[in-house]
CSV table of C-alpha atoms and ligand atoms in Angstrom, one decimal:
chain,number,residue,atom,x,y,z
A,215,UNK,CA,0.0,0.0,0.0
A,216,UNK,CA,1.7,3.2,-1.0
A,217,UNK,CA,0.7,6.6,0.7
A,218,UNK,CA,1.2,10.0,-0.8
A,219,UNK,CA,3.0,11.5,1.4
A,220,UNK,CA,5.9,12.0,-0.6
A,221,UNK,CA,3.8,12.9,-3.4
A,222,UNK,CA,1.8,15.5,-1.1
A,223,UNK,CA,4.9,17.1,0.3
A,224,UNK,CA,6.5,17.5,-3.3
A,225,UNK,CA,3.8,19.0,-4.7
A,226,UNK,CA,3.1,21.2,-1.8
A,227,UNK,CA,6.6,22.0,-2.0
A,228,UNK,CA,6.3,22.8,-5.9
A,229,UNK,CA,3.3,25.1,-4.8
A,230,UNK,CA,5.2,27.5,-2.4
A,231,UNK,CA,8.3,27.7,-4.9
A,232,UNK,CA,5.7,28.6,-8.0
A,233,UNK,CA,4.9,31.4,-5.6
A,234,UNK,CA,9.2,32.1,-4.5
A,235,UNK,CA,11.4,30.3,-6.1
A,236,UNK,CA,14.3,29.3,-4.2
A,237,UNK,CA,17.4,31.2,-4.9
A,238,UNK,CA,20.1,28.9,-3.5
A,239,UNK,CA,23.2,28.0,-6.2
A,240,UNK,CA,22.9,24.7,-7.4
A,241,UNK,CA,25.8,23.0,-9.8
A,242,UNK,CA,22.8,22.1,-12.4
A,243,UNK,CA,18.7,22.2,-12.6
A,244,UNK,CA,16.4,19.6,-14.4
A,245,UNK,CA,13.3,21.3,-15.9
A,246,UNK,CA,10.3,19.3,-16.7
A,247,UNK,CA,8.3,20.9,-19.6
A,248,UNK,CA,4.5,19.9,-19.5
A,249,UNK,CA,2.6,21.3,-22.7
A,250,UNK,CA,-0.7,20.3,-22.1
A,251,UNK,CA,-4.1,21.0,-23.6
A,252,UNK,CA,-5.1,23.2,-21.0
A,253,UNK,CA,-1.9,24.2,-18.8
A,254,UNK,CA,1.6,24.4,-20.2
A,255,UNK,CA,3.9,23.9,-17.6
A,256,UNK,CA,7.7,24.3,-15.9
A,257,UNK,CA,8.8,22.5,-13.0
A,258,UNK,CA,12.5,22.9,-11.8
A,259,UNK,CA,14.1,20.9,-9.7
A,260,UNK,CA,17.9,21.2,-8.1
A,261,UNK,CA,21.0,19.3,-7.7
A,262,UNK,CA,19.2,17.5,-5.1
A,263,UNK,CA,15.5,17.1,-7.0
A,264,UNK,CA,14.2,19.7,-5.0
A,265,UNK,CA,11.6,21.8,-6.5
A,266,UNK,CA,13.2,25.2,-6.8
A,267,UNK,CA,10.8,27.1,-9.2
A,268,UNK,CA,7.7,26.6,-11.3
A,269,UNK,CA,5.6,28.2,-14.0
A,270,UNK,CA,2.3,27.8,-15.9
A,271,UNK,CA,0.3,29.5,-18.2
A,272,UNK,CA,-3.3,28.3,-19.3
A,273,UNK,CA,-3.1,28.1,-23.0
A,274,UNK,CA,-4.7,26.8,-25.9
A,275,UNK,CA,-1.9,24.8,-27.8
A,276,UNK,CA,-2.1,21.6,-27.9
A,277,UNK,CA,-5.3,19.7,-28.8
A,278,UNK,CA,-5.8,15.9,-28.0
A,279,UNK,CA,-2.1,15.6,-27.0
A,280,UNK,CA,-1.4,17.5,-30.2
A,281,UNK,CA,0.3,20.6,-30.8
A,282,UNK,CA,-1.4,22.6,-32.9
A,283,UNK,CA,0.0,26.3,-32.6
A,284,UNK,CA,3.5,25.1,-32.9
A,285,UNK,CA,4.7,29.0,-32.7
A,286,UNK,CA,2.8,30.0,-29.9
A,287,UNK,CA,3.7,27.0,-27.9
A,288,UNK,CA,7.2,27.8,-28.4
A,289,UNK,CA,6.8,31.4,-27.5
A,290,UNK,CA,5.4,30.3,-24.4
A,291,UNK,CA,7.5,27.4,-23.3
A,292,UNK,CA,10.1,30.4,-24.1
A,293,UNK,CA,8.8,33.1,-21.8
A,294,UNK,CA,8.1,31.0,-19.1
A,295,UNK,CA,11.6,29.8,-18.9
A,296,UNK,CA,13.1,33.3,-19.2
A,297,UNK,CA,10.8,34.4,-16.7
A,298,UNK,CA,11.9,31.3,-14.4
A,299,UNK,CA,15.4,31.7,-15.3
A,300,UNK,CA,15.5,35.5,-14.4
A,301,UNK,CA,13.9,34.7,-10.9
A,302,UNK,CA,17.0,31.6,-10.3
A,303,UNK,CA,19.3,34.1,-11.8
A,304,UNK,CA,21.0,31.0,-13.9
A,305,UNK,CA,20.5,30.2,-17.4
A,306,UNK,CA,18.3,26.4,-17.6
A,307,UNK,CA,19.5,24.1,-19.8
A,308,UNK,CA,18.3,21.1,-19.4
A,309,UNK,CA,14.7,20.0,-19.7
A,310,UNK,CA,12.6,16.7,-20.3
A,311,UNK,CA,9.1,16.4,-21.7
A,312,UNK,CA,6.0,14.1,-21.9
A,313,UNK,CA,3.4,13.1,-24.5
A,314,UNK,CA,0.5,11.5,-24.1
A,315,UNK,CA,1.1,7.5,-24.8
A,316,UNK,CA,0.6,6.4,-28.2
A,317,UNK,CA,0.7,9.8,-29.6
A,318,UNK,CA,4.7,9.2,-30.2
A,319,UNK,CA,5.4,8.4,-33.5
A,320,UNK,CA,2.6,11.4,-34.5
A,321,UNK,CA,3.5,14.0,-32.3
A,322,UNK,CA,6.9,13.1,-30.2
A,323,UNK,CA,8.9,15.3,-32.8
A,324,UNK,CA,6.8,18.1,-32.2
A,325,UNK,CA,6.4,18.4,-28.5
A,326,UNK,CA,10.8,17.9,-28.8
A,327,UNK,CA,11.0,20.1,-31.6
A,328,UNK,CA,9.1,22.9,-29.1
A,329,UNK,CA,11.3,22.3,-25.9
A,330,UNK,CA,14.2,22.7,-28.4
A,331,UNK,CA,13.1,25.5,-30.3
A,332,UNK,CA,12.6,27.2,-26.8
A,333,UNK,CA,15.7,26.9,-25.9
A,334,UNK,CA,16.3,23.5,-23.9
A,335,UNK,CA,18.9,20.8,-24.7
A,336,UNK,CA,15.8,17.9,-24.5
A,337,UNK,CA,17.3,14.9,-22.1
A,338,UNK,CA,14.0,12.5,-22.2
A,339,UNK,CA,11.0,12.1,-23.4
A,340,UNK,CA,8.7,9.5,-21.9
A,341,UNK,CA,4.8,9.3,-21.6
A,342,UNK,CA,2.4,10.9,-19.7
A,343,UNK,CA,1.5,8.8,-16.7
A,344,UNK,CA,4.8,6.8,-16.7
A,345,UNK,CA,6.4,10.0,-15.3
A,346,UNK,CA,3.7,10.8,-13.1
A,347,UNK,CA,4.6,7.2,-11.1
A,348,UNK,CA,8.3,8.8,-10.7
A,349,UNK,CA,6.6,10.7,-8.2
A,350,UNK,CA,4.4,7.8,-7.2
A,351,UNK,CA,6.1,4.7,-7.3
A,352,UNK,CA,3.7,2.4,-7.6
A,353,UNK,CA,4.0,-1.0,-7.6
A,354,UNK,CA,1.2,-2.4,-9.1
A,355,UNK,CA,-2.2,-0.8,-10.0
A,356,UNK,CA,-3.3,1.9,-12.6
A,357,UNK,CA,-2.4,5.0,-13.1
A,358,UNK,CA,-4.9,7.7,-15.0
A,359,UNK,CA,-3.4,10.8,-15.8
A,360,UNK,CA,-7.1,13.4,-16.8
A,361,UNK,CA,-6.2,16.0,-18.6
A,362,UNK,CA,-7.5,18.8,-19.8
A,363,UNK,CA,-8.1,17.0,-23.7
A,364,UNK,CA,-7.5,13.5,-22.7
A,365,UNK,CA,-6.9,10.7,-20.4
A,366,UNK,CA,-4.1,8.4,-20.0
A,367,UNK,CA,-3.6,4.9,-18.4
A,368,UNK,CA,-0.6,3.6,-17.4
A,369,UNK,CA,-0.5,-0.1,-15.9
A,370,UNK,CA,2.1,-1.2,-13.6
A,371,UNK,CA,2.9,-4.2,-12.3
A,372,UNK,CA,6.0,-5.0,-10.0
A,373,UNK,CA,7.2,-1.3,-10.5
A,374,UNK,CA,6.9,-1.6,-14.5
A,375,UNK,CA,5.0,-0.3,-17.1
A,376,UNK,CA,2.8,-2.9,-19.0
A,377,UNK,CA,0.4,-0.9,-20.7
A,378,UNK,CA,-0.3,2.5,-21.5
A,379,UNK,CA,-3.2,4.4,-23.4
A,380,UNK,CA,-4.3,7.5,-24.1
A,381,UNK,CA,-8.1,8.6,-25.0
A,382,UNK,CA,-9.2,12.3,-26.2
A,383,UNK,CA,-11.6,12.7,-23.2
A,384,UNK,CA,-10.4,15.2,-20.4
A,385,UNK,CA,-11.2,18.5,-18.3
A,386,UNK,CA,-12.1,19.9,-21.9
A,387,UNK,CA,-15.6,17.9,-22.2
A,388,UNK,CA,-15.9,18.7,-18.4
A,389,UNK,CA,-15.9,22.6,-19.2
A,390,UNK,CA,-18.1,21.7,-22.0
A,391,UNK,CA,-20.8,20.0,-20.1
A,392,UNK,CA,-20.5,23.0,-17.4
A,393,UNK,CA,-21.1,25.1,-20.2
A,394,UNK,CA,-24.2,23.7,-21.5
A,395,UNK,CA,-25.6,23.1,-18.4
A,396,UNK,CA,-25.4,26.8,-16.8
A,397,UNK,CA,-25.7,28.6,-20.2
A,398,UNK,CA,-21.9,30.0,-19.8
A,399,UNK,CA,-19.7,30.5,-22.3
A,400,UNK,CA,-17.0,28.0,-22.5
A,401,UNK,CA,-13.8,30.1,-20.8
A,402,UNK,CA,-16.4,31.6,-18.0
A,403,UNK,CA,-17.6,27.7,-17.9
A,404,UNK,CA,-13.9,26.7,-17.4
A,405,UNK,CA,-13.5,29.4,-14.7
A,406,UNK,CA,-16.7,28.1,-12.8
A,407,UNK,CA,-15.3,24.5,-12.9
A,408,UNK,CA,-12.2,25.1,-11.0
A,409,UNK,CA,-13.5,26.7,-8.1
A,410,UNK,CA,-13.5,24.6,-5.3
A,411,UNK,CA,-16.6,25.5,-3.5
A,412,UNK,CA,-18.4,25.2,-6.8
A,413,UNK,CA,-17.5,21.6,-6.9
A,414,UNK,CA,-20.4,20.0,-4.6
A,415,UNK,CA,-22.8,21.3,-6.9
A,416,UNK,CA,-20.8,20.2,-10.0
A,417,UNK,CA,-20.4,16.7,-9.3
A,418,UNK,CA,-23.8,15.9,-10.4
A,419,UNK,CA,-24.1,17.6,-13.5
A,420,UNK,CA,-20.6,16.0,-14.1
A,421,UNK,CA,-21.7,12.7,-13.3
A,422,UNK,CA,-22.1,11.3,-16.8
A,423,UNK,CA,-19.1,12.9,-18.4
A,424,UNK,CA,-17.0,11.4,-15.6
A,425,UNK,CA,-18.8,7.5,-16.0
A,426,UNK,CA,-17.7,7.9,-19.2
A,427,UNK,CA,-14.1,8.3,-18.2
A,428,UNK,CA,-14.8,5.5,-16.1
A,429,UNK,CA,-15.9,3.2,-18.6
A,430,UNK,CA,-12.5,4.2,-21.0
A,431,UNK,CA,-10.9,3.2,-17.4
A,432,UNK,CA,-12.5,0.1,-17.5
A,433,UNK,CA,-12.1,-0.9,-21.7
A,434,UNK,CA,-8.5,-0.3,-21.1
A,435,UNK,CA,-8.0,-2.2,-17.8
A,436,UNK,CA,-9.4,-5.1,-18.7
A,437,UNK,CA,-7.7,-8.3,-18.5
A,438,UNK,CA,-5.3,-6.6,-16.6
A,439,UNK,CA,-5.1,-7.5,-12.4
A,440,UNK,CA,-5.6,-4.1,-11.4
A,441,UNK,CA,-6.9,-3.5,-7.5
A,442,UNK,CA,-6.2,0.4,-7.6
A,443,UNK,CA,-6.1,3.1,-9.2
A,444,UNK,CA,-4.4,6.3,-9.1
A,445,UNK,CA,-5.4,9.1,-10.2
A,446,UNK,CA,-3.5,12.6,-11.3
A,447,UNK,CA,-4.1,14.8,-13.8
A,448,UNK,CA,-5.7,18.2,-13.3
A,449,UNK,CA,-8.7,17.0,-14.0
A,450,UNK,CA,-8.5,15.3,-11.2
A,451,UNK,CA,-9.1,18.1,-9.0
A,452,UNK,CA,-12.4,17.9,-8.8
A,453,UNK,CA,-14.1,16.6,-5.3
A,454,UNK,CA,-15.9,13.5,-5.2
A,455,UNK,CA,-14.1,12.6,-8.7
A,456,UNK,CA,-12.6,9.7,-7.2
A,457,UNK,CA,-15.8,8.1,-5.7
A,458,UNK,CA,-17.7,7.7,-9.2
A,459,UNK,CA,-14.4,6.4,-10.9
A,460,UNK,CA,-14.3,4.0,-8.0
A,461,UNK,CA,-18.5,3.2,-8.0
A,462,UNK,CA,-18.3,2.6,-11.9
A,463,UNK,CA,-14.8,0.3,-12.0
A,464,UNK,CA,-15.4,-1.2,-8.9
A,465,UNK,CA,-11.8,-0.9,-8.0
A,466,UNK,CA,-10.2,1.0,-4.8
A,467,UNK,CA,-9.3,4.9,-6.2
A,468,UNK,CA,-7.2,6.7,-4.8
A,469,UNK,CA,-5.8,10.7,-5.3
A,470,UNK,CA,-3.0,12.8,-3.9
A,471,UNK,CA,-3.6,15.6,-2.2
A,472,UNK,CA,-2.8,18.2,-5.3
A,473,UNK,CA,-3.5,16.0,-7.8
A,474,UNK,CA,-2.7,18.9,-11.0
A,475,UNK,CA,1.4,18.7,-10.5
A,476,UNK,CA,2.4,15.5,-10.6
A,477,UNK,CA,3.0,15.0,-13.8
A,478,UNK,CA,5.0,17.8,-14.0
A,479,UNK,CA,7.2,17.1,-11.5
A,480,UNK,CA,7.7,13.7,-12.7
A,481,UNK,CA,8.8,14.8,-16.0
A,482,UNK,CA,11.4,17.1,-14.0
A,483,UNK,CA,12.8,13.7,-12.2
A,484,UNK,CA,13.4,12.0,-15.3
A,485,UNK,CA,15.5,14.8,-16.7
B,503,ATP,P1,-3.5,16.9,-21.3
B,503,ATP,O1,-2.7,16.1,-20.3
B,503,ATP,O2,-4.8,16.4,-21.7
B,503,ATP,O3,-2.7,17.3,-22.5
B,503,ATP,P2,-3.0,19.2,-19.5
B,503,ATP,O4,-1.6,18.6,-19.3
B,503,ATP,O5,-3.1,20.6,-19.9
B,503,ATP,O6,-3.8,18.3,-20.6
B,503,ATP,P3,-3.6,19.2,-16.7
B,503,ATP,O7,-2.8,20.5,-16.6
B,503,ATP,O8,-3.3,18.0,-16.0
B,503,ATP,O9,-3.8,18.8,-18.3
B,503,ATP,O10,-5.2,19.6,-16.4
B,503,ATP,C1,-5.8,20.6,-17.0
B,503,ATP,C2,-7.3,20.4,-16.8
B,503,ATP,O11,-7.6,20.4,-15.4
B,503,ATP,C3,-8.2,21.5,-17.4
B,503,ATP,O12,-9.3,20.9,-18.1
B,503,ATP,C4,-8.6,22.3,-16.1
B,503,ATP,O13,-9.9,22.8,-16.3
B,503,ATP,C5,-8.7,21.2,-15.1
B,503,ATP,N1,-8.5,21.7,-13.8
B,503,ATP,C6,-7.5,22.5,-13.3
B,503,ATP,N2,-7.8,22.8,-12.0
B,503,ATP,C7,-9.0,22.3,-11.7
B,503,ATP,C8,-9.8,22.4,-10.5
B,503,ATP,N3,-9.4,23.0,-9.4
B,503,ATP,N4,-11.0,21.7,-10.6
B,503,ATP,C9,-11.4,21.1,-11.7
B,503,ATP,N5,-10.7,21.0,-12.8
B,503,ATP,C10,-9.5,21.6,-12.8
């Protein structure tokens, strides 16, 4: 049985450094370079893996784990490591960066071809929810990365990755619903979804969106031993999320405490 502890303090750590970064020399930083549907983001980590700095901008270029607004992705993968690199007072060099699984042979050279073109000198590029279990470590079990455009599963078993998937269905359909349902447009709908004390009221209305993230959970799982999930993911976020994913599979779900960095700052520890 794994806890989150770890997990929890990292990411809490993350937090508090998105807000001051650290300013103590190290001999070298690892970034980790999320570009998602919904959130790009930076993680930087120190000589020692400890989060130092972070960065995010909500942005609107990459679609279903595709990057489609190649120059404004790498104008603002750039900006957000000058701004990070101006607040460490050292230049970053290196960085590593995710895709969604199965979107590799498709879209790998472009999500590398943006870290490059901003700047970074790319050390790895691995999938979505693999690095999210850097920060993990599970065992056995699932992993499902949501997204803001889609949702990734990554089964482990004995520490390694046996299976991984990747479906266009995210926080993206989720603002969509929201939007429907109260008549808002789609970025006020977006807005409304990630507040916290809106959430309650949500979780019905999200009900059927999130079933049907359950029931990708479950085509993919099957025939797989899988008694827990994990979920991460932005996405993720949302209260009660966890007890209709774990109603509809039937399989213990679990979530960290801050579910939206992990990935991130997995990415960053396989620099
Ligand atoms: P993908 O992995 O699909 O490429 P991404 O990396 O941009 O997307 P994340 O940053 O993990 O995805 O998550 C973004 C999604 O999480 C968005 O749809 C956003 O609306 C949602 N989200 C963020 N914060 C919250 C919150 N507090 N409550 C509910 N949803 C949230």
């Amino acid at each position: 049985e794994i806890t989150f502890d770890s997990c929890n303090q990292l990411v809490s750590q993350f937090e508090a450094v998105v807000k001051n970064p650290v300013r103590e020399r190290s001999s070298v930083y690892y970034t980790g370079v999320d570009l998602g549907t919904a959130c790009v983001v930076l993680a930087v980590l120190d000589e020692n893996f400890k989060p130092v700095a972070g960065a995010y901008r909500y942005a609107d270029v990459v679609r279903d784990g595709m990057v489609v607004d190649y120059i404004g992705a790498i104008r603002i993968v750039r900006e957000l490591k000058a701004e990070l690199e101006e607040k460490l007072d050292t230049e970053l060099l290196y960085a590593a960066a995710a895709i969604p699984p199965g979107t590799d042979s498709l879209d790998g050279g472009a999500i590398k071809n943006v870290v490059q073109g901003a700047g970074f000198e790319i050390t790895a590029l691995l999938d979505e929810p693999t690095a999210a279990n850097a920060v993990l470590k599970i065992q056995n079990g699932a992993v499902v990365d949501i997204g803001g455009g889609t949702t990734g599963i990554s089964i482990l078993k004995d520490g390694k990755v046996v299976y991984v998937a990747d479906e266009p269905t995210g926080g993206t359909h989720f603002s969509l619903v929201v939007s429907g349902a109260y008549n808002l447009s789609f970025s006020e709908a977006e807005l409304y979804k990630r507040k916290e004390e809106n959430h309650k009221e949500l979780l019905p209305v999200l009900k059927p969106v999130i079933e049907k993230v359950a029931s990708i959970i479950n085509r993919h799982i099957k025939g797989y031993d899988v008694d827990e999930i994990y979920l991460v993911g932005g996405t993720c976020c949302l209260a009660g999320i966890e007890t209709i994913i774990e109603k509809q599979t039937g399989i213990r779900t679990r979530k960290p405490e801050n579910p939206m960095f992990v990935t991130p700052l997995g990415i960053a520890f396989s620099c």
